[in-house]
C-alpha cells in the first residue's frame, strides 16, 4: 500500500540580501495513513519550514521550494496549480500552529473562523456549518460550546484557544494534520491535556499526524517514528522506541543527554550541546554537526555523510554519521558513558565564548 | 464603557474652562486695545471710555472673566468688538461654509486614501507603492498654502479652469476642497498602508491561508477588518484637524468660512470673536480625541467584549 | 585525531558570524546612510546651512555676502515686478537673475537672506522645546505623583488648542509690544513655538520614562545606589533617545513651517526683513502679474521641508527597523 505522504529530496530556500538561506536542504521521508511521525530539532533546523513547504505556505518572495517532490495521495503537491493546492489546504491536510494567541483572528468570532473551512470545502450552508462547529468544539472538550461559539478568541484561555485551533484543523476530516509545536506556548499542565486530546483524536479518526517539536518528551509518548533534523537535513530516522533506546548519532546523544532527569543527583550539572547551529547561508562543507561534535575526526569536516542504515540497530533505523555507519569508530560506543574527546569539547567551548562576547549596545 | 465615556465627557468642561482662561489671559495681557487700531485717527479718550463701558472692559479682570463664563453657559458669547454683532451670529454664518468644506475634503480624502493605502500595501515595493508613497510624502510635507500656490499656478492661471477666489458655485469649491483634502489624504494613506502592512504579517493570516481560502478572501475578510480599525479611529481627529486647519485655505481662497473670520479677528484683536471661535475649535478637538477611544471600543472586539 | 589548535581555527572559520559586531548607534548610522533619500535630504540641508551662513558674514569692517544685493535696499533705478531672466518675457532686467518683488528688491538676494530666518527658526525653538520638554517629562515620569498629574492636566488643556491657532493668537497678541519687536519679531516667534511645542515632547518623554522605569536595568542601577539624577540622566534618557530624536527631526521643519505660515498670514517676521513666508504674503496680491515672486519662495519652502522629511523618515527607519512603513 502506498504511503499517504512521500516527500523526496525537498529543498526550500530563502533568498535574502545576505545570501541564500538553505532552510530545508534535501529532506526525504514518508508518512503512512493513520501514523504519527515526530520531527525533532533545535530552533532553526528547518522543521517548521518543512511543514509549511508541505502545504506550499512558504511566502514566495523571499522563499521558494526549489527542488523535490511531495506526493500526497498519489499526486505531487509541488506540481499542482494554485486552485488545487487551496483545495487541499484545510481539507485533506490541515495545520495547527504554535501560538494560538496570534494564530487566531482577534476580530472574528471562532464560529466564523471554524465555519469558513466547512463552508468552503464541504459546501455546507451557514446553519449546517454552525451545527458542525458546535459539535467540533464539544469534541475538543470546550465546555458550554453552544454558548461560546460566538465568542472571540481573546475570551478564551491559552489552552482553550489551542483546542479551538485543533477543532479548526479537524473540521473537514483531513487525512493529515501538521502540528507545529502545538504545546510550546502553553503551560505544562495544559500541555499534557492537549497532547492527550491529539492522541485520542488520532486514534479515533485515524488521522495521520506530523508532530513538530523541539521537546523530546512530547514525541516520546505520541509518535510511532521520529525524524531528527539538524541544519535543514534529517540526521537520524528511527522508530520512537528504537531512537530512545539505541540512538546512533552524536547530535541525538547530545539531545538526550541534555534532558534533566528526576533521578539524577542534584549536584549533577546540566550537559548542553556546546556551540551554535551553523549559518544556513554558508554551511560548513562536511557534516553540518561537526563543529560541535565531540566525536569528530578529519573525515567529518571533509565530506558529508549520507543518511544510511547503521549496524547494530533495527532495520528502519538510519543515521547521518561517519562514526556510526559501517566501519565507523563509533559503531560500538556506549554513548551513555563515553562523552568523546574532552580537549575537543574545551576547544568548542572557547570558540563559542569568543564569538558570543558582545559590547553592550547604547552605552 | 458607558461610565468611562461619561467621565471623559465631564472632563470636557474643566478643559474648556482653562482654554477660555488662557485665551482670556492672553487677551488681557496683550498690549493695545481693540479700539485704537487705526494709528492715523486715534479716537478720543472719552470715546474709548464709552466703548470700554459698553463692553464691560472697565470692570476688574476677574469680574470680566466671571461674567464671560456665566454668559457662555447661556451660550452668549458677547459682541464682536470690530463689528458690534453677536459673536454667535458671526460664527453661525461662517460655520456652515467651513463645515461643508471640511466634510467635502474629508470624504474626498477617504475616497482617495483608503484604496490607495490598501493597494499600496498589497503591492509593496512596486511602482504603485512608490508613486503613492511619493504623493503621500509630498502631501504631508508641503504646507497647504504652498501647495495651493502651485495648484493655482497650474490650474487657474495656466489652464484657466477654476476661479481663484470666492465661494458659491461648484467650480469655486473644487480647488479649496482638493487642496484641503491633500494633507488629510496623504496622512490617511500612510496610516492605512502601515496598518495593512502590519496586519498582513500577522500569524492569523497564515492560518487563514492554511485553510485554503483564496487570497482575495483572506485580504477582505481577515486583513481589512483588522487593518481598518486604527484608521477608523483616526478619522475623528482628521476631521477636527480639517475643520480647525481650514483657515489657511479659507484665507487663501477667500472662502467666507469660520476660519477666515477667525484670522481676521486675530489680526484685529477682536477678542470676543477670538475666544468664541477658540472655544468652539477646542470643543471639536476634544470631542474628536474622545471619539478615538469610543471608535476603538465599538470596532475592536477585544475592547468591546472585555473578559 | 585532529589537533586542538587546528579544530579551533576551523571552528572559528565556520562558526564566526558573517558580519562584525556593531553597536546600536553605529548600526543606525549605517542604515541611515544607506537611505538615499535621507542622504539627499542631508545634502540639501547642509547646502541651506551654507547659504544661510554665507548670506552675510560681518566681522568688524569685513563684510561678505553671496547675495548680489541687499535684501532691503532698493537699487536705483527701481524696477519692480521684474520676472526671472529665463522666462524671456519683456519684463526682465539683466541686473536681477530671479526678478524683483513689488518694491523692486532683488528676489534672489531676499531668498538667500530669508534662508537665515528659516534655519534659525527651525533649530533654536526646537532646542528650547526639547530642553524644556525632556526635562519636565523626565521629572514627571520618574517621580510620578502630583507632579505627573499636574503635567497631564496641563497638557490636556494645551492639547485642546489647535496648535497653529494658539501660535497665531500668541504672536498676534504680542507683536505690537516691545518684546514682539525684538529681532523683527523673531524672538516672539521662538517663544510662541516653544510654548506650544514643549508640551508634546514632555508627554512623549514621560511615556518613554514610564515604560522604561519598570525595566530591570533601572532596578539594578538603583540597587547599587544611583541617585535619581544619575538614573534619569545616564540610564533612562539614553534609552528613551530614539523616538525623541525622530520627533526632533520632524519638529524642525514644523517650526520652519510655523514661521512661514505666520509670515504668510501677516503676523510673522516684521517686514522689511525677508522671510520666505513673508515674500509669499507680499507677492500674493500680484500673483497674476508676476507669479514668480510667489513661486520662488514657495519652492524654497517645499525643498527644505522635503529635505527634512526625508531625513526624519530615514532616522525613524534607521533607529527602529521594526517601524518600517
PDB file of C-alpha atoms in Angstrom, chain A residues 52 55 57 86 89-90 93 95 97 99 102-108 112-114 116-117 120-121 152 154-156 165 168, chain B residues 202-215 217 221-223 225-226 229 299-307:
ATOM      1  CA  UNK A  52       4.985  24.928   5.609  1.00  0.00           C
ATOM      2  CA  UNK A  55       1.227  22.978   2.286  1.00  0.00           C
ATOM      3  CA  UNK A  57       2.637  28.124   2.512  1.00  0.00           C
ATOM      4  CA  UNK A  86      -6.060  25.555  -1.988  1.00  0.00           C
ATOM      5  CA  UNK A  89      -5.438  23.080   2.431  1.00  0.00           C
ATOM      6  CA  UNK A  90      -7.730  22.806   5.368  1.00  0.00           C
ATOM      7  CA  UNK A  93      -4.134  18.467   5.009  1.00  0.00           C
ATOM      8  CA  UNK A  95      -2.207  22.643  10.175  1.00  0.00           C
ATOM      9  CA  UNK A  97       0.173  26.447  14.627  1.00  0.00           C
ATOM     10  CA  UNK A  99       0.941  30.288  19.159  1.00  0.00           C
ATOM     11  CA  UNK A 102      -1.631  35.206  17.440  1.00  0.00           C
ATOM     12  CA  UNK A 103      -2.819  32.476  15.096  1.00  0.00           C
ATOM     13  CA  UNK A 104      -6.479  33.272  15.561  1.00  0.00           C
ATOM     14  CA  UNK A 105      -8.014  36.407  14.097  1.00  0.00           C
ATOM     15  CA  UNK A 106      -8.941  38.679  17.004  1.00  0.00           C
ATOM     16  CA  UNK A 107     -11.819  40.430  15.283  1.00  0.00           C
ATOM     17  CA  UNK A 108     -13.713  37.380  14.049  1.00  0.00           C
ATOM     18  CA  UNK A 112     -16.851  32.267  11.847  1.00  0.00           C
ATOM     19  CA  UNK A 113     -13.276  31.079  11.808  1.00  0.00           C
ATOM     20  CA  UNK A 114     -14.203  27.418  12.043  1.00  0.00           C
ATOM     21  CA  UNK A 116     -15.099  29.183   6.996  1.00  0.00           C
ATOM     22  CA  UNK A 117     -13.400  25.941   6.074  1.00  0.00           C
ATOM     23  CA  UNK A 120     -15.559  26.386   1.601  1.00  0.00           C
ATOM     24  CA  UNK A 121     -14.566  22.731   1.344  1.00  0.00           C
ATOM     25  CA  UNK A 152     -13.969  35.999  20.265  1.00  0.00           C
ATOM     26  CA  UNK A 154      -9.460  36.781  23.423  1.00  0.00           C
ATOM     27  CA  UNK A 155     -12.272  35.466  25.587  1.00  0.00           C
ATOM     28  CA  UNK A 156     -10.614  32.057  25.768  1.00  0.00           C
ATOM     29  CA  UNK A 165      -7.275  25.561  16.562  1.00  0.00           C
ATOM     30  CA  UNK A 168     -10.470  24.095  13.140  1.00  0.00           C
TER      31      UNK A 168
ATOM     32  CA  UNK B 202       0.192  38.567  11.401  1.00  0.00           C
ATOM     33  CA  UNK B 203       0.069  34.856  12.146  1.00  0.00           C
ATOM     34  CA  UNK B 204      -3.669  34.618  11.678  1.00  0.00           C
ATOM     35  CA  UNK B 205      -3.223  35.445   8.015  1.00  0.00           C
ATOM     36  CA  UNK B 206      -1.083  32.350   7.676  1.00  0.00           C
ATOM     37  CA  UNK B 207      -3.773  30.372   9.456  1.00  0.00           C
ATOM     38  CA  UNK B 208      -6.395  31.692   7.065  1.00  0.00           C
ATOM     39  CA  UNK B 209      -4.293  30.696   4.074  1.00  0.00           C
ATOM     40  CA  UNK B 210      -3.702  27.270   5.573  1.00  0.00           C
ATOM     41  CA  UNK B 211      -7.433  26.690   5.450  1.00  0.00           C
ATOM     42  CA  UNK B 212      -7.361  27.040   1.711  1.00  0.00           C
ATOM     43  CA  UNK B 213      -9.059  30.425   1.414  1.00  0.00           C
ATOM     44  CA  UNK B 214      -8.395  32.398  -1.724  1.00  0.00           C
ATOM     45  CA  UNK B 215      -6.046  35.321  -1.281  1.00  0.00           C
ATOM     46  CA  UNK B 217     -10.992  36.352   0.693  1.00  0.00           C
ATOM     47  CA  UNK B 221     -12.403  39.083   5.373  1.00  0.00           C
ATOM     48  CA  UNK B 222      -9.389  38.748   7.572  1.00  0.00           C
ATOM     49  CA  UNK B 223      -6.918  41.504   6.944  1.00  0.00           C
ATOM     50  CA  UNK B 225     -11.135  44.324   9.220  1.00  0.00           C
ATOM     51  CA  UNK B 226      -8.087  44.385  11.423  1.00  0.00           C
ATOM     52  CA  UNK B 229      -9.656  49.706  12.875  1.00  0.00           C
ATOM     53  CA  UNK B 299     -14.945  48.242  16.500  1.00  0.00           C
ATOM     54  CA  UNK B 300     -12.395  46.158  18.341  1.00  0.00           C
ATOM     55  CA  UNK B 301     -13.969  43.101  19.968  1.00  0.00           C
ATOM     56  CA  UNK B 302     -11.076  42.872  22.368  1.00  0.00           C
ATOM     57  CA  UNK B 303     -12.307  46.070  23.964  1.00  0.00           C
ATOM     58  CA  UNK B 304     -15.985  45.786  23.227  1.00  0.00           C
ATOM     59  CA  UNK B 305     -16.383  42.434  24.872  1.00  0.00           C
ATOM     60  CA  UNK B 306     -13.918  42.649  27.684  1.00  0.00           C
ATOM     61  CA  UNK B 307     -13.441  39.450  29.634  1.00  0.00           C
TER      62      UNK B 307
END
